CSV table of C-alpha atoms and ligand atoms in Angstrom, one decimal:
chain,number,residue,atom,x,y,z
Y,1,MET,CA,3.1,-15.5,-5.5
Y,2,LYS,CA,1.3,-14.2,-2.4
Y,3,ILE,CA,1.1,-10.4,-2.4
Y,4,VAL,CA,-0.4,-8.8,0.7
Y,5,THR,CA,-1.8,-5.2,0.3
Y,6,ILE,CA,-2.2,-2.4,2.7
Y,7,VAL,CA,-4.6,0.3,1.7
Y,8,GLY,CA,-4.0,3.6,3.4
Y,9,SER,CA,-7.6,4.9,3.2
Y,10,LEU,CA,-10.5,3.6,5.3
Y,11,ARG,CA,-13.1,5.5,3.1
Y,12,LYS,CA,-15.9,3.2,1.7
Y,13,GLU,CA,-15.6,4.6,-1.8
Y,14,SER,CA,-11.8,5.1,-1.6
Y,15,TYR,CA,-10.1,5.4,-5.0
Y,16,ASN,CA,-7.1,3.6,-3.5
Y,17,MET,CA,-9.3,0.7,-2.4
Y,18,HIS,CA,-10.8,0.7,-5.9
Y,19,LEU,CA,-7.3,0.5,-7.3
Y,20,PHE,CA,-6.7,-2.6,-5.2
Y,21,LYS,CA,-9.9,-4.2,-6.4
Y,22,THR,CA,-9.0,-3.4,-10.0
Y,23,MET,CA,-5.6,-5.0,-9.6
Y,24,GLN,CA,-7.0,-8.0,-7.8
Y,25,ASP,CA,-9.3,-8.7,-10.8
Y,26,ARG,CA,-6.8,-7.8,-13.5
Y,27,TYR,CA,-3.9,-9.9,-12.2
Y,28,LYS,CA,-5.8,-12.9,-11.0
Y,29,GLY,CA,-3.9,-16.0,-12.1
Y,30,LYS,CA,-0.7,-14.0,-12.1
Y,31,ILE,CA,-0.4,-13.0,-8.5
Y,32,ASP,CA,-2.5,-13.9,-5.5
Y,33,MET,CA,-3.6,-10.5,-4.0
Y,34,GLU,CA,-5.2,-10.2,-0.6
Y,35,ILE,CA,-5.8,-7.3,1.7
Y,36,THR,CA,-4.6,-7.0,5.3
Y,37,ASP,CA,-6.8,-5.1,7.7
Y,38,ILE,CA,-5.4,-1.9,9.3
Y,39,ARG,CA,-8.8,-0.5,10.4
Y,40,SER,CA,-8.9,-2.6,13.5
Y,41,LEU,CA,-5.4,-1.9,14.7
Y,42,PRO,CA,-5.4,0.1,18.0
Y,43,HIS,CA,-3.1,3.1,18.3
Y,44,PHE,CA,0.5,2.0,18.7
Y,45,ASP,CA,1.4,1.6,22.4
Y,46,GLN,CA,5.0,0.7,23.3
Y,47,ASP,CA,3.8,-0.8,26.6
Y,48,GLU,CA,1.9,-3.4,24.5
Y,49,GLU,CA,4.5,-4.2,21.9
Y,50,ASN,CA,5.6,-7.5,23.5
Y,51,THR,CA,2.1,-8.7,24.1
Y,52,PRO,CA,0.1,-7.1,21.3
Y,53,PRO,CA,-3.7,-7.3,20.7
Y,54,GLN,CA,-4.9,-10.0,18.4
Y,55,ALA,CA,-5.5,-7.6,15.5
Y,56,VAL,CA,-1.8,-6.6,15.6
Y,57,LYS,CA,-0.7,-10.3,15.7
Y,58,GLU,CA,-2.8,-11.0,12.7
Y,59,PHE,CA,-1.6,-8.0,10.8
Y,60,LYS,CA,2.0,-8.9,11.5
Y,61,GLU,CA,1.5,-12.5,10.5
Y,62,SER,CA,-0.1,-11.5,7.2
Y,63,ILE,CA,3.0,-9.4,6.3
Y,64,ALA,CA,5.4,-12.1,7.5
Y,65,SER,CA,3.7,-14.7,5.3
Y,66,ALA,CA,3.7,-12.5,2.1
Y,67,ASP,CA,6.2,-12.9,-0.7
Y,68,GLY,CA,5.7,-9.2,-1.3
Y,69,VAL,CA,3.7,-6.2,0.0
Y,70,LEU,CA,1.8,-3.5,-1.9
Y,71,ILE,CA,1.1,-0.3,-0.1
Y,72,ILE,CA,-1.6,1.6,-1.9
Y,73,THR,CA,-2.2,4.9,-0.2
Y,74,PRO,CA,-3.6,8.4,-0.6
Y,75,GLU,CA,-1.7,11.5,0.4
Y,76,TYR,CA,-2.9,13.3,3.5
Y,77,ASN,CA,-1.5,16.7,4.2
Y,78,TRP,CA,1.7,16.0,2.1
Y,79,SER,CA,2.4,12.8,3.9
Y,80,ILE,CA,1.0,9.3,4.5
Y,81,PRO,CA,-2.3,8.9,6.5
Y,82,GLY,CA,-2.0,8.3,10.2
Y,83,VAL,CA,-3.6,4.8,10.0
Y,84,LEU,CA,-0.9,3.7,7.7
Y,85,LYS,CA,1.9,5.1,9.8
Y,86,ASN,CA,0.4,3.5,12.9
Y,87,ALA,CA,0.4,0.1,11.1
Y,88,LEU,CA,4.0,0.6,10.1
Y,89,ASP,CA,5.0,1.5,13.6
Y,90,TRP,CA,3.5,-1.7,15.0
Y,91,ALA,CA,5.3,-3.7,12.3
Y,92,SER,CA,8.6,-2.0,13.1
Y,93,ARG,CA,8.8,-3.5,16.6
Y,94,VAL,CA,9.8,-6.8,18.2
Y,95,ASP,CA,9.6,-9.2,15.3
Y,96,LYS,CA,10.1,-6.5,12.6
Y,97,VAL,CA,8.2,-8.3,9.9
Y,98,PHE,CA,9.2,-5.9,7.1
Y,99,ILE,CA,12.9,-6.5,7.2
Y,100,GLY,CA,14.0,-7.6,3.7
Y,101,LYS,CA,10.4,-7.7,2.5
Y,102,PRO,CA,9.9,-6.6,-1.2
Y,103,VAL,CA,7.5,-3.6,-1.2
Y,104,MET,CA,5.9,-1.6,-4.0
Y,105,ALA,CA,4.2,1.7,-3.3
Y,106,LEU,CA,1.2,3.1,-5.3
Y,107,GLY,CA,-1.1,6.0,-4.8
Y,108,VAL,CA,-4.2,7.7,-6.1
Y,109,THR,CA,-5.3,11.2,-5.5
Y,110,LEU,CA,-7.8,13.7,-6.9
Y,111,GLY,CA,-5.0,16.3,-7.4
Y,112,MET,CA,-2.5,16.3,-10.2
Y,113,LEU,CA,0.6,15.2,-8.3
Y,114,GLY,CA,-0.6,11.7,-7.6
Y,115,THR,CA,0.7,11.4,-4.0
Y,116,VAL,CA,4.3,12.1,-4.8
Y,117,ARG,CA,5.0,13.8,-1.5
Y,118,ALA,CA,3.4,10.9,0.4
Y,119,GLN,CA,5.4,8.4,-1.5
Y,120,MET,CA,8.6,10.3,-0.8
Y,121,HIS,CA,7.8,10.2,2.9
Y,122,LEU,CA,6.8,6.5,2.7
Y,123,ARG,CA,10.2,5.6,1.1
Y,124,GLU,CA,12.0,7.3,4.0
Y,125,ILE,CA,9.9,5.5,6.6
Y,126,LEU,CA,10.4,2.1,4.9
Y,127,ALA,CA,14.1,2.6,5.2
Y,128,ALA,CA,14.0,3.1,9.0
Y,129,PRO,CA,16.0,0.6,11.0
Y,130,GLY,CA,12.9,-1.2,12.4
Y,131,ILE,CA,11.4,-1.6,8.9
Y,132,GLN,CA,14.2,-1.9,6.3
Y,133,ALA,CA,11.8,-3.1,3.5
Y,134,LYS,CA,13.3,-3.7,0.1
Y,135,ILE,CA,11.3,-1.1,-1.9
Y,136,LEU,CA,11.1,-1.4,-5.7
Y,137,PRO,CA,13.7,1.1,-6.7
Y,138,PRO,CA,12.4,4.5,-8.1
Y,139,GLY,CA,13.4,5.6,-11.6
Y,140,GLY,CA,10.3,4.9,-13.6
Y,141,ASN,CA,8.7,2.6,-11.0
Y,142,GLU,CA,6.6,5.1,-9.1
Y,143,VAL,CA,2.9,4.6,-9.6
Y,144,LEU,CA,1.4,8.0,-9.0
Y,145,ILE,CA,-2.2,8.3,-10.2
Y,146,GLY,CA,-3.5,11.8,-10.2
Y,147,LEU,CA,-6.9,13.2,-11.4
Y,148,ALA,CA,-8.6,10.1,-10.1
Y,149,ASN,CA,-12.1,11.3,-10.9
Y,150,GLN,CA,-11.2,11.1,-14.6
Y,151,LYS,CA,-9.7,7.6,-14.5
Y,152,PHE,CA,-12.1,5.5,-12.5
Y,153,ASP,CA,-15.6,4.4,-13.6
Y,154,GLU,CA,-18.1,6.1,-11.3
Y,155,GLN,CA,-20.6,3.1,-11.5
Y,156,THR,CA,-18.2,0.1,-11.1
Y,157,GLY,CA,-15.4,1.9,-9.2
Y,158,GLN,CA,-12.8,0.2,-11.5
Y,159,LEU,CA,-9.8,2.0,-12.9
Y,160,VAL,CA,-10.6,2.3,-16.6
Y,161,ASP,CA,-8.0,4.7,-18.0
Y,162,GLU,CA,-6.2,2.6,-20.7
Y,163,GLY,CA,-2.9,4.4,-20.5
Y,164,THR,CA,-2.7,4.0,-16.7
Y,165,LEU,CA,-3.7,0.3,-16.9
Y,166,ARG,CA,-0.9,-0.4,-19.4
Y,167,PHE,CA,1.6,1.4,-17.2
Y,168,LEU,CA,0.4,-0.5,-14.2
Y,169,ASP,CA,0.8,-3.8,-16.1
Y,170,SER,CA,4.4,-3.1,-16.8
Y,171,LYS,CA,5.1,-2.0,-13.2
Y,172,VAL,CA,3.4,-5.1,-11.8
Y,173,ASP,CA,5.7,-7.2,-14.0
Y,174,ALA,CA,8.6,-5.2,-12.7
Y,175,PHE,CA,7.5,-5.9,-9.1
Y,176,ILE,CA,7.1,-9.7,-9.8
Y,177,ASN,CA,10.6,-9.8,-11.2
Y,178,PHE,CA,11.9,-7.8,-8.2
Y,179,VAL,CA,10.2,-10.2,-5.7
Y,180,LYS,CA,11.8,-13.2,-7.5
Y,181,SER,CA,15.2,-11.5,-7.4
Y,182,VAL,CA,15.1,-10.6,-3.6
X,201,LIG,C1,-7.2,14.7,5.6
X,201,LIG,C2,-7.0,14.8,4.1
X,201,LIG,C3,-5.8,15.4,3.7
X,201,LIG,C4,-5.5,15.4,2.3
X,201,LIG,N1,-4.3,15.9,1.8
X,201,LIG,C5,-4.0,15.8,0.5
X,201,LIG,C6,-2.7,16.1,0.1
X,201,LIG,O1,-1.8,16.5,0.9
X,201,LIG,N2,-2.4,16.0,-1.2
X,201,LIG,C7,-3.4,15.5,-2.1
X,201,LIG,O2,-3.1,15.4,-3.3
X,201,LIG,N3,-4.6,15.2,-1.7
X,201,LIG,C8,-5.0,15.4,-0.4
X,201,LIG,N4,-6.2,15.0,0.0
X,201,LIG,C9,-7.3,14.6,-1.0
X,201,LIG,C10,-7.2,13.2,-1.3
X,201,LIG,O3,-6.3,13.0,-2.4
X,201,LIG,C11,-8.5,12.6,-1.7
X,201,LIG,O4,-9.5,12.8,-0.7
X,201,LIG,C12,-8.5,11.2,-2.1
X,201,LIG,O5,-9.7,10.8,-2.7
X,201,LIG,C13,-8.2,10.3,-0.9
X,201,LIG,O6,-8.0,9.0,-1.3
X,201,LIG,P1,-9.2,7.9,-1.2
X,201,LIG,O7,-10.2,8.2,-2.3
X,201,LIG,O8,-8.5,6.6,-1.4
X,201,LIG,O9,-9.8,8.0,0.1
X,201,LIG,C14,-6.5,15.0,1.4
X,201,LIG,C15,-7.7,14.4,1.9
X,201,LIG,C16,-7.9,14.4,3.2
X,201,LIG,C17,-9.2,13.7,3.7
């Protein structure tokens, strides 16, 4: 099962990127996780949507070819980061690669609320007519990781909090079943 991941932070030592790497190692053999690049996407420009730059083409192709998409993102000012919104705006036009695509949202933050406000916005965006992703239903399936500095190993960057890892295992299984059912 090919799972393409978008990480909403461009920071080198991003906790959200570290979560991706932890998952890529931990679920090796179970799912094939790869990352899609959003750093090189230009600002969305409607004049270019029919003849987009190569980076946009590659980004859209990676989403189109995925069985499911993970969006792992921090919260910026109570919403999702601009780079992530920009990527979703590109994806929402012309070939609309998210329509019907199974998506799971996860987020890591230093604060206690674990990106809940960003994820609420993200769910609204993913329901927009040009996107219409099939997001893993809420009700126990939100992965909101707060207090990141207590849960990740400073040396290796890996998520090491046992309770969080066990929770993540069960949510990844839920997503795999969801992808199979869509
Ligand atoms: C521009 C900006 C806005 C932020 N806004 C929020 C916020 O609204 N809520 C929150 O919990 N953390 C906020 N933070 C703190 C982030 O949770 C923290 O920087 C986190 O480490 C970012 O994720 P990353 O480690 O993957 O880069 C903000 C950080 C930045 C740089």
